[in-house]
mmCIF file of C-alpha atoms in Angstrom:
data_model
loop_
_atom_site.group_PDB
_atom_site.id
_atom_site.type_symbol
_atom_site.label_atom_id
_atom_site.label_comp_id
_atom_site.label_asym_id
_atom_site.label_seq_id
_atom_site.Cartn_x
_atom_site.Cartn_y
_atom_site.Cartn_z
ATOM 1 C CA TYR O 33 128.924 39.442 11.287
ATOM 2 C CA GLN O 34 131.267 42.409 11.246
ATOM 3 C CA GLN O 35 128.892 44.329 13.526
ATOM 4 C CA MET O 36 128.846 41.379 15.917
ATOM 5 C CA HIS O 37 132.643 41.163 15.888
ATOM 6 C CA TYR O 38 133.053 44.856 16.667
ATOM 7 C CA HIS O 39 130.125 44.971 19.124
ATOM 8 C CA SER O 40 128.560 47.709 17.018
ATOM 9 C CA TRP O 41 125.239 46.058 16.129
ATOM 10 C CA THR O 42 121.994 47.938 15.984
ATOM 11 C CA PRO O 43 118.456 46.680 16.788
ATOM 12 C CA ASP O 44 117.861 45.857 13.130
ATOM 13 C CA ASN O 45 120.780 43.379 12.941
ATOM 14 C CA PRO O 46 119.095 40.058 12.051
ATOM 15 C CA ILE O 47 121.494 37.999 14.179
ATOM 16 C CA VAL O 48 120.420 39.834 17.339
ATOM 17 C CA GLY O 49 116.740 39.300 16.572
ATOM 18 C CA SER O 50 117.104 35.663 15.523
ATOM 19 C CA CYS O 51 119.073 34.852 18.682
ATOM 20 C CA TRP O 52 116.295 36.404 20.799
ATOM 21 C CA THR O 53 113.615 34.489 18.874
ATOM 22 C CA TRP O 54 115.548 31.206 19.078
ATOM 23 C CA GLY O 55 116.166 31.555 22.825
ATOM 24 C CA PHE O 56 112.653 32.462 23.837
ATOM 25 C CA SER O 57 111.106 29.942 21.436
ATOM 26 C CA THR O 58 113.150 27.262 23.189
ATOM 27 C CA ILE O 59 112.016 28.553 26.596
ATOM 28 C CA SER O 60 108.407 28.496 25.377
ATOM 29 C CA THR O 61 108.790 24.905 24.156
ATOM 30 C CA CYS O 62 110.217 23.888 27.532
ATOM 31 C CA ASN O 63 107.265 25.590 29.257
ATOM 32 C CA GLN O 64 104.835 23.765 26.979
ATOM 33 C CA ILE O 65 106.396 20.380 27.728
ATOM 34 C CA LEU O 66 106.429 21.094 31.467
ATOM 35 C CA GLY O 67 102.761 22.113 31.265
ATOM 36 C CA LEU O 68 101.897 18.826 29.556
ATOM 37 C CA PHE O 69 103.927 16.902 32.121
ATOM 38 C CA ALA O 70 102.064 18.539 34.991
ATOM 39 C CA SER O 71 98.804 16.963 33.838
ATOM 40 C CA SER O 72 100.244 13.593 32.783
ATOM 41 C CA LYS O 73 100.284 10.399 34.828
ATOM 42 C CA ASP O 74 103.188 9.830 37.137
ATOM 43 C CA SER O 75 105.808 7.399 35.923
ATOM 44 C CA PRO O 76 109.285 6.356 37.006
ATOM 45 C CA SER O 77 110.901 8.600 34.399
ATOM 46 C CA LYS O 78 108.610 11.633 34.719
ATOM 47 C CA GLY O 79 110.639 13.327 37.470
ATOM 48 C CA GLN O 80 113.942 12.892 35.682
ATOM 49 C CA VAL O 81 112.651 14.101 32.316
ATOM 50 C CA ALA O 82 110.972 17.131 33.917
ATOM 51 C CA ALA O 83 114.268 17.937 35.677
ATOM 52 C CA GLU O 84 116.079 17.697 32.335
ATOM 53 C CA ILE O 85 113.599 20.087 30.705
ATOM 54 C CA ARG O 86 113.903 22.549 33.598
ATOM 55 C CA THR O 87 117.693 22.370 33.236
ATOM 56 C CA LEU O 88 117.436 23.094 29.505
ATOM 57 C CA ARG O 89 115.138 26.022 30.222
ATOM 58 C CA SER O 90 117.630 27.316 32.796
ATOM 59 C CA ILE O 91 120.421 27.080 30.229
ATOM 60 C CA MET O 92 118.345 29.166 27.843
ATOM 61 C CA PHE O 93 117.487 31.743 30.521
ATOM 62 C CA TRP O 94 121.209 31.982 31.284
ATOM 63 C CA MET O 95 122.076 32.457 27.604
ATOM 64 C CA MET O 96 119.433 35.135 27.170
ATOM 65 C CA MET O 97 120.430 36.938 30.383
ATOM 66 C CA ASP O 98 124.098 36.744 29.429
ATOM 67 C CA ALA O 99 123.438 38.136 25.947
ATOM 68 C CA TYR O 100 120.721 40.710 26.681
ATOM 69 C CA GLY O 101 120.905 41.619 30.385
ATOM 70 C CA ASN O 102 117.461 42.239 31.868
ATOM 71 C CA ILE O 103 114.970 39.849 30.290
ATOM 72 C CA PRO O 104 111.422 38.591 30.799
ATOM 73 C CA MET O 105 111.124 35.198 32.513
ATOM 74 C CA PRO O 106 108.040 33.392 31.236
ATOM 75 C CA THR O 107 107.640 30.101 33.098
ATOM 76 C CA ALA O 108 104.070 29.111 32.175
ATOM 77 C CA PHE O 109 103.014 28.103 28.677
ATOM 78 C CA GLY O 110 99.979 29.956 27.361
ATOM 79 C CA ASP O 111 100.261 32.860 29.793
ATOM 80 C CA THR O 112 98.876 35.832 27.845
ATOM 81 C CA THR O 113 99.845 38.552 30.306
ATOM 82 C CA LYS O 114 102.381 41.040 29.013
ATOM 83 C CA PRO O 115 105.897 39.865 29.969
ATOM 84 C CA VAL O 116 107.724 41.997 32.514
ATOM 85 C CA GLN O 117 111.436 42.552 32.244
ATOM 86 C CA GLN O 118 113.364 41.132 35.197
ATOM 87 C CA SER O 119 116.722 42.319 36.475
ATOM 88 C CA ARG O 120 119.815 40.217 35.928
ATOM 89 C CA GLN O 121 119.904 39.659 39.702
ATOM 90 C CA ASP O 122 116.381 38.184 39.644
ATOM 91 C CA VAL O 123 117.147 35.999 36.612
ATOM 92 C CA PHE O 124 120.389 34.849 38.276
ATOM 93 C CA ASN O 125 118.491 33.948 41.465
ATOM 94 C CA PHE O 126 115.845 32.033 39.496
ATOM 95 C CA ILE O 127 118.411 30.031 37.514
ATOM 96 C CA GLU O 128 120.430 29.207 40.618
ATOM 97 C CA SER O 129 117.395 28.047 42.613
ATOM 98 C CA GLU O 130 115.892 26.143 39.664
ATOM 99 C CA VAL O 131 119.074 24.200 38.928
ATOM 100 C CA LYS O 132 119.700 23.371 42.579
ATOM 101 C CA ALA O 133 116.077 22.219 42.927
ATOM 102 C CA VAL O 134 116.338 19.721 40.057
ATOM 103 C CA LEU O 135 119.841 18.406 40.818
ATOM 104 C CA PRO O 136 118.602 15.430 42.904
ATOM 105 C CA SER O 137 116.408 14.264 40.003
ATOM 106 C CA LEU O 138 119.096 14.412 37.317
ATOM 107 C CA SER O 139 121.018 11.339 36.233
ATOM 108 C CA THR O 140 124.761 10.964 36.698
ATOM 109 C CA ALA O 141 124.925 8.717 33.622
ATOM 110 C CA THR O 142 127.030 9.798 30.656
ATOM 111 C CA GLU O 143 126.609 6.745 28.430
ATOM 112 C CA ALA O 144 124.774 6.570 25.081
ATOM 113 C CA PRO O 145 121.171 6.525 26.432
ATOM 114 C CA GLN O 146 121.845 9.827 28.252
ATOM 115 C CA TYR O 147 123.659 11.429 25.299
ATOM 116 C CA GLY O 148 122.053 14.727 24.300
ATOM 117 C CA ARG O 149 120.162 14.974 27.595
ATOM 118 C CA PRO O 150 121.181 17.126 30.561
ATOM 119 C CA ASN O 151 122.605 15.290 33.541
ATOM 120 C CA THR O 152 124.040 16.220 36.928
ATOM 121 C CA TYR O 153 127.261 17.439 35.313
ATOM 122 C CA THR O 154 125.363 19.660 32.891
ATOM 123 C CA ALA O 155 123.796 21.327 35.923
ATOM 124 C CA TYR O 156 127.207 21.667 37.598
ATOM 125 C CA ALA O 157 128.648 23.244 34.440
ATOM 126 C CA LEU O 158 125.748 25.691 34.223
ATOM 127 C CA LEU O 159 126.199 26.705 37.862
ATOM 128 C CA ALA O 160 129.937 27.154 37.254
ATOM 129 C CA LYS O 161 129.214 29.470 34.300
ATOM 130 C CA LEU O 162 126.645 31.353 36.350
ATOM 131 C CA TYR O 163 129.062 31.858 39.251
ATOM 132 C CA LEU O 164 132.015 32.676 36.999
ATOM 133 C CA ASN O 165 130.186 35.799 35.820
ATOM 134 C CA ALA O 166 128.197 36.478 39.000
ATOM 135 C CA GLU O 167 130.031 39.748 39.583
ATOM 136 C CA VAL O 168 128.714 41.056 36.252
ATOM 137 C CA TYR O 169 125.210 39.688 36.832
ATOM 138 C CA THR O 170 124.761 40.562 40.505
ATOM 139 C CA GLY O 171 127.651 42.798 41.581
ATOM 140 C CA LYS O 172 129.002 40.066 43.901
ATOM 141 C CA PRO O 173 131.891 37.773 42.935
ATOM 142 C CA ARG O 174 131.266 34.015 43.340
ATOM 143 C CA TYR O 175 134.542 32.617 42.001
ATOM 144 C CA ASP O 176 134.926 30.116 44.846
ATOM 145 C CA ASP O 177 131.523 28.649 43.978
ATOM 146 C CA ALA O 178 132.547 28.417 40.319
ATOM 147 C CA VAL O 179 135.628 26.426 41.339
ATOM 148 C CA ILE O 180 133.536 24.048 43.465
ATOM 149 C CA TYR O 181 131.278 23.137 40.528
ATOM 150 C CA CYS O 182 134.139 22.907 38.033
ATOM 151 C CA ASP O 183 135.929 20.579 40.445
ATOM 152 C CA SER O 184 132.749 18.505 40.762
ATOM 153 C CA VAL O 185 132.751 17.892 37.006
ATOM 154 C CA ILE O 186 136.490 17.199 36.839
ATOM 155 C CA GLN O 187 136.556 14.934 39.893
ATOM 156 C CA SER O 188 133.681 12.840 38.537
ATOM 157 C CA GLY O 189 136.240 11.274 36.192
ATOM 158 C CA LYS O 190 133.583 11.062 33.485
ATOM 159 C CA TYR O 191 134.990 13.803 31.255
ATOM 160 C CA SER O 192 138.383 14.520 29.761
ATOM 161 C CA LEU O 193 139.838 16.709 27.063
ATOM 162 C CA ALA O 194 139.850 15.157 23.605
ATOM 163 C CA THR O 195 143.254 14.092 22.307
ATOM 164 C CA ASP O 196 142.294 15.335 18.832
ATOM 165 C CA PHE O 197 140.183 18.488 19.078
ATOM 166 C CA ALA O 198 139.018 18.315 15.445
ATOM 167 C CA LYS O 199 137.442 14.859 15.914
ATOM 168 C CA MET O 200 134.788 16.383 18.132
ATOM 169 C CA PHE O 201 133.357 17.945 14.978
ATOM 170 C CA TYR O 202 133.491 14.865 12.752
ATOM 171 C CA PRO O 203 130.180 13.438 11.495
ATOM 172 C CA ASP O 204 130.683 10.277 13.564
ATOM 173 C CA ASN O 205 131.141 12.039 16.891
ATOM 174 C CA GLY O 206 128.794 10.994 19.657
ATOM 175 C CA PRO O 207 128.609 9.546 23.138
ATOM 176 C CA GLN O 208 132.139 8.181 22.876
ATOM 177 C CA MET O 209 133.444 11.778 23.000
ATOM 178 C CA THR O 210 134.361 12.391 26.646
ATOM 179 C CA GLU O 211 134.763 16.157 26.276
ATOM 180 C CA PHE O 212 131.059 16.875 25.691
ATOM 181 C CA ILE O 213 129.200 17.720 28.891
ATOM 182 C CA LEU O 214 126.014 18.384 26.920
ATOM 183 C CA ALA O 215 125.804 17.706 23.222
ATOM 184 C CA ILE O 216 122.998 18.483 20.824
ATOM 185 C CA PRO O 217 122.578 15.519 18.488
ATOM 186 C CA TYR O 218 121.933 16.566 14.909
ATOM 187 C CA ASP O 219 120.975 14.369 12.041
ATOM 188 C CA HIS O 220 121.236 15.880 8.581
ATOM 189 C CA ALA O 221 117.916 14.355 7.569
ATOM 190 C CA GLN O 222 115.951 14.337 10.847
ATOM 191 C CA ALA O 223 117.225 17.250 12.966
ATOM 192 C CA LEU O 224 118.490 20.043 10.793
ATOM 193 C CA GLY O 225 120.342 23.100 11.998
ATOM 194 C CA GLU O 226 123.690 21.604 12.876
ATOM 195 C CA GLN O 227 124.654 24.618 14.941
ATOM 196 C CA PHE O 228 124.095 25.852 18.478
#
């Protein structure tokens, strides 16, 4: 952890490797689900769930690009060709186009049934983060775009800062917490990890 704090890590630091493995394993799982969806019967919820998975995959591509810079961008499960490293600009462009493509299919709901699933505001928040650091990723500032998407979340009226910050981390937190734009539900017995 000291190496991480001082930005002096080396390739053999286990945190660096486990973060890479975690991120690309999640991307691979998203690709697998999307591959299964492609061959499944159409249903009323199929489009929305596929959009949610594509949003999750975009979040992971953003996290990997932000942490590692140029990264491979596997988008098909089972592809055995050697991955090719993509520039941050190309990853940025993919994330931006992917999120904008799925926005119409995402829900605007924030209630309990949507808890732990990406919605429209998750996509807005991801675009805001992408644009906030666009100058680093692409060489071109996009601060005005970041403001637009932040304002879209704020003006929705569906989110607000918690009055007691610590309560967000209590075991009984959940959909009643209006500060979470995207939460990862953990259950000590069913969904271990309890960290993001």
